[in-house]
């Protein structure tokens, strides 16, 4: 079993929809959780970062962490075609330096 | 520049040749990572540098791969006697605390 599981998609939604992207993990020591957006032929871009359970909001994006279920989510409200990209979750144990990445979910927002 | 800079952005090389990939991290970032991203795969950790400490080379896939970081700043990843399975995107990231910032990557194609 991988330490981090992420559905590869592709996930296709109409413009304006609410998108939910998810990752599950097995290591209860993970404390730092990140979401990256990666456009085709570009490097990953850090979108959201959190280290606690609960929600963190930034504009149209909300990151949610449920440590009891070992489950994290990224919600995108009012999705736009420009949100079409691959979304990678990443996590890390406190005091360590290795990031463990999901394989990414490919999102397509249709105009 | 403000971000992580990688060069070249694309590299096509013949099987058996050596290649050098360069990474210029964000100024002031003490940690530097190299990752490899193959089509449909997640990010594979290669090597980690932190300040003047000995690097963590545990992710290097074979002894054909090596990396150095000069003066705590620029890093070079060298692949000797390239093989077709080395074809991938090589990503560099730098970090000061818990968040890692990536460059645009070098797309390596071995023909």
Tab-separated table of C-alpha atoms in Angstrom:
chain	number	residue	atom	x	y	z
A	1	UNK	CA	0.000	0.000	0.000
A	2	UNK	CA	1.302	3.431	-0.945
A	3	UNK	CA	1.747	5.985	1.819
A	4	UNK	CA	-0.407	8.456	-0.129
A	5	UNK	CA	-3.243	7.478	-2.452
A	6	UNK	CA	-4.783	9.828	-4.978
A	7	UNK	CA	-7.262	9.052	-7.740
A	8	UNK	CA	-5.568	9.866	-11.057
A	9	UNK	CA	-8.784	10.916	-12.803
A	10	UNK	CA	-9.301	12.469	-15.248
A	11	UNK	CA	-12.097	14.372	-13.586
A	12	UNK	CA	-14.227	16.415	-15.981
A	13	UNK	CA	-16.621	19.052	-14.683
A	14	UNK	CA	-18.607	21.912	-16.250
A	15	UNK	CA	-17.497	25.479	-15.671
A	16	UNK	CA	-18.857	26.851	-12.404
A	17	UNK	CA	-19.000	23.484	-10.657
A	18	UNK	CA	-17.577	22.786	-7.219
A	19	UNK	CA	-14.654	20.405	-7.493
A	20	UNK	CA	-13.517	18.049	-4.750
A	21	UNK	CA	-10.050	16.519	-4.963
A	22	UNK	CA	-8.953	14.024	-2.340
A	23	UNK	CA	-6.021	12.108	-0.931
A	24	UNK	CA	-5.831	9.425	1.700
A	25	UNK	CA	-2.725	8.533	3.629
A	26	UNK	CA	-1.566	5.809	5.949
A	27	UNK	CA	1.138	7.466	8.069
A	28	UNK	CA	-0.484	9.089	11.097
A	29	UNK	CA	2.747	11.028	11.722
A	30	UNK	CA	2.134	13.289	8.725
A	31	UNK	CA	1.548	16.792	9.988
A	32	UNK	CA	2.104	19.098	7.038
A	33	UNK	CA	-0.184	18.930	4.057
A	34	UNK	CA	0.173	20.712	0.757
A	35	UNK	CA	-1.640	20.992	-2.543
A	36	UNK	CA	0.182	21.749	-5.753
A	37	UNK	CA	-1.227	22.633	-9.157
A	38	UNK	CA	0.718	21.539	-12.201
A	39	UNK	CA	-0.105	22.763	-15.668
A	40	UNK	CA	1.025	20.712	-18.635
A	41	UNK	CA	4.775	21.005	-19.206
A	42	UNK	CA	5.213	23.202	-16.132
A	43	UNK	CA	6.546	22.631	-12.635
A	44	UNK	CA	4.230	22.140	-9.632
A	45	UNK	CA	2.980	25.393	-8.116
A	46	UNK	CA	2.198	25.517	-4.406
A	47	UNK	CA	-1.495	26.322	-3.914
A	48	UNK	CA	-2.301	25.617	-0.292
A	49	UNK	CA	-0.435	24.576	2.805
A	50	UNK	CA	-1.807	23.545	6.174
A	51	UNK	CA	-0.654	21.709	9.252
A	52	UNK	CA	-3.794	21.353	11.273
A	53	UNK	CA	-7.096	19.597	11.024
A	54	UNK	CA	-9.986	21.655	9.778
A	55	UNK	CA	-10.400	24.034	6.877
A	56	UNK	CA	-8.185	26.678	5.346
A	57	UNK	CA	-9.613	28.998	2.741
A	58	UNK	CA	-7.875	31.079	0.077
A	59	UNK	CA	-10.133	32.679	-2.481
A	60	UNK	CA	-11.938	29.957	-4.423
A	61	UNK	CA	-9.805	27.239	-2.833
A	62	UNK	CA	-10.428	25.436	0.463
A	63	UNK	CA	-8.083	22.839	1.907
A	64	UNK	CA	-9.560	20.429	4.410
A	65	UNK	CA	-7.682	18.014	6.656
A	66	UNK	CA	-9.262	15.205	8.666
A	67	UNK	CA	-6.448	13.579	10.607
A	68	UNK	CA	-8.736	11.085	12.319
A	69	UNK	CA	-9.706	9.664	8.934
A	70	UNK	CA	-6.298	10.314	7.343
A	71	UNK	CA	-8.026	12.168	4.542
A	72	UNK	CA	-7.366	15.525	2.937
A	73	UNK	CA	-9.384	17.430	0.366
A	74	UNK	CA	-9.067	20.425	-1.890
A	75	UNK	CA	-12.284	22.150	-2.900
A	76	UNK	CA	-12.444	24.542	-5.830
A	77	UNK	CA	-15.523	26.746	-6.021
A	78	UNK	CA	-16.803	28.303	-9.233
A	79	UNK	CA	-14.332	26.270	-11.249
A	80	UNK	CA	-12.911	27.864	-14.389
A	81	UNK	CA	-11.347	26.381	-17.525
A	82	UNK	CA	-8.059	27.889	-16.314
A	83	UNK	CA	-8.239	25.499	-13.335
A	84	UNK	CA	-7.677	22.599	-15.739
A	85	UNK	CA	-4.447	21.054	-14.518
A	86	UNK	CA	-3.095	18.171	-12.490
A	87	UNK	CA	-3.434	18.604	-8.718
A	88	UNK	CA	-0.881	16.922	-6.479
A	89	UNK	CA	-1.205	16.434	-2.765
A	90	UNK	CA	1.948	16.257	-0.668
A	91	UNK	CA	2.627	15.657	2.993
A	92	UNK	CA	5.469	15.578	5.426
A	93	UNK	CA	6.281	14.459	8.957
A	94	UNK	CA	7.271	17.237	11.342
A	95	UNK	CA	11.028	17.532	11.740
A	96	UNK	CA	11.757	15.609	8.563
A	97	UNK	CA	12.466	16.830	5.085
A	98	UNK	CA	10.972	14.228	2.769
A	99	UNK	CA	7.770	15.173	1.046
A	100	UNK	CA	5.569	12.296	0.011
A	101	UNK	CA	3.502	13.075	-3.070
A	102	UNK	CA	0.328	11.636	-4.460
A	103	UNK	CA	0.360	10.692	-8.122
A	104	UNK	CA	-1.902	13.631	-8.987
A	105	UNK	CA	-5.485	14.042	-10.194
A	106	UNK	CA	-6.003	15.427	-13.657
A	107	UNK	CA	-8.848	17.955	-13.715
A	108	UNK	CA	-10.622	19.271	-16.809
A	109	UNK	CA	-13.067	22.149	-16.472
A	110	UNK	CA	-15.221	22.368	-19.556
A	111	UNK	CA	-16.350	25.782	-20.840
B	1	UNK	CA	14.925	35.883	-10.152
B	2	UNK	CA	12.200	35.261	-7.634
B	3	UNK	CA	11.663	31.581	-8.301
B	4	UNK	CA	13.589	28.366	-8.750
B	5	UNK	CA	15.342	28.389	-12.092
B	6	UNK	CA	16.249	25.254	-14.012
B	7	UNK	CA	18.204	24.835	-17.219
B	8	UNK	CA	17.958	23.641	-19.840
B	9	UNK	CA	14.180	23.408	-20.089
B	10	UNK	CA	14.492	20.630	-22.654
B	11	UNK	CA	17.332	18.267	-23.419
B	12	UNK	CA	17.497	15.582	-26.066
B	13	UNK	CA	20.514	13.331	-25.834
B	14	UNK	CA	21.738	10.138	-27.374
B	15	UNK	CA	21.844	6.974	-25.359
B	16	UNK	CA	25.201	6.608	-23.650
B	17	UNK	CA	25.969	10.334	-23.448
B	18	UNK	CA	26.365	12.243	-20.188
B	19	UNK	CA	24.038	15.120	-19.293
B	20	UNK	CA	24.138	17.906	-16.717
B	21	UNK	CA	21.033	19.572	-15.378
B	22	UNK	CA	21.254	22.806	-13.458
B	23	UNK	CA	19.142	24.248	-10.643
B	24	UNK	CA	19.360	27.743	-9.186
B	25	UNK	CA	17.245	27.824	-5.994
B	26	UNK	CA	15.420	30.742	-4.426
B	27	UNK	CA	17.902	33.003	-2.693
B	28	UNK	CA	18.146	32.224	1.020
B	29	UNK	CA	16.627	28.748	0.746
B	30	UNK	CA	18.888	26.317	2.526
B	31	UNK	CA	17.205	23.117	1.373
B	32	UNK	CA	17.342	21.861	-2.197
B	33	UNK	CA	15.672	18.780	-3.659
B	34	UNK	CA	15.794	16.912	-6.940
B	35	UNK	CA	12.783	14.879	-8.015
B	36	UNK	CA	12.031	12.872	-11.132
B	37	UNK	CA	8.572	12.782	-12.698
B	38	UNK	CA	7.779	10.163	-15.278
B	39	UNK	CA	4.612	10.081	-17.371
B	40	UNK	CA	1.703	8.979	-15.226
B	41	UNK	CA	3.890	8.591	-12.164
B	42	UNK	CA	4.221	10.604	-9.014
B	43	UNK	CA	7.277	12.568	-8.007
B	44	UNK	CA	10.211	10.310	-7.246
B	45	UNK	CA	12.657	11.693	-4.664
B	46	UNK	CA	16.264	11.655	-5.847
B	47	UNK	CA	18.460	13.707	-3.540
B	48	UNK	CA	18.278	16.337	-0.791
B	49	UNK	CA	20.784	19.015	0.223
B	50	UNK	CA	20.563	21.036	3.439
B	51	UNK	CA	23.134	23.717	4.044
B	52	UNK	CA	26.590	22.236	4.532
B	53	UNK	CA	25.311	18.870	5.757
B	54	UNK	CA	25.981	15.644	3.887
B	55	UNK	CA	23.271	15.171	1.245
B	56	UNK	CA	20.661	12.428	1.407
B	57	UNK	CA	21.359	10.469	-1.779
B	58	UNK	CA	19.055	7.587	-0.936
B	59	UNK	CA	16.748	8.217	-3.891
B	60	UNK	CA	19.359	8.128	-6.649
B	61	UNK	CA	18.366	5.140	-8.822
B	62	UNK	CA	21.872	4.060	-9.810
B	63	UNK	CA	25.507	5.082	-9.573
B	64	UNK	CA	25.144	6.771	-12.964
B	65	UNK	CA	23.352	9.564	-11.129
B	66	UNK	CA	25.184	12.132	-9.034
B	67	UNK	CA	24.563	15.642	-7.816
B	68	UNK	CA	26.450	18.420	-6.184
B	69	UNK	CA	25.619	21.758	-4.702
B	70	UNK	CA	28.279	24.409	-4.812
B	71	UNK	CA	28.476	27.156	-2.215
B	72	UNK	CA	25.130	26.193	-0.756
B	73	UNK	CA	23.367	27.554	-3.813
B	74	UNK	CA	23.401	26.225	-7.385
B	75	UNK	CA	23.066	22.489	-7.865
B	76	UNK	CA	23.943	20.243	-10.775
B	77	UNK	CA	22.452	16.807	-11.370
B	78	UNK	CA	24.636	14.652	-13.623
B	79	UNK	CA	23.504	11.508	-15.376
B	80	UNK	CA	26.283	9.467	-16.934
B	81	UNK	CA	25.848	7.000	-19.799
B	82	UNK	CA	22.178	7.901	-20.192
B	83	UNK	CA	19.648	5.162	-20.861
B	84	UNK	CA	16.198	5.418	-22.406
B	85	UNK	CA	14.582	4.752	-19.036
B	86	UNK	CA	16.172	7.994	-17.810
B	87	UNK	CA	13.732	9.942	-20.002
B	88	UNK	CA	11.587	11.997	-17.637
B	89	UNK	CA	11.082	15.473	-16.245
B	90	UNK	CA	13.657	16.358	-13.627
B	91	UNK	CA	12.335	18.825	-11.076
B	92	UNK	CA	14.282	20.878	-8.593
B	93	UNK	CA	12.710	22.411	-5.500
B	94	UNK	CA	14.002	24.623	-2.733
B	95	UNK	CA	12.707	25.316	0.728
B	96	UNK	CA	13.396	27.471	3.762
B	97	UNK	CA	10.848	25.897	6.114
B	98	UNK	CA	8.028	23.450	5.423
B	99	UNK	CA	6.903	24.605	1.996
B	100	UNK	CA	8.801	23.537	-1.102
B	101	UNK	CA	8.844	25.607	-4.276
B	102	UNK	CA	9.534	23.979	-7.613
B	103	UNK	CA	11.226	25.048	-10.787
B	104	UNK	CA	9.763	24.447	-14.232
B	105	UNK	CA	11.746	21.276	-14.708
B	106	UNK	CA	14.067	19.894	-17.340
B	107	UNK	CA	12.447	17.518	-19.795
B	108	UNK	CA	15.060	14.914	-20.673
B	109	UNK	CA	14.594	12.698	-23.685
B	110	UNK	CA	17.117	9.946	-24.366
B	111	UNK	CA	17.012	8.666	-27.948
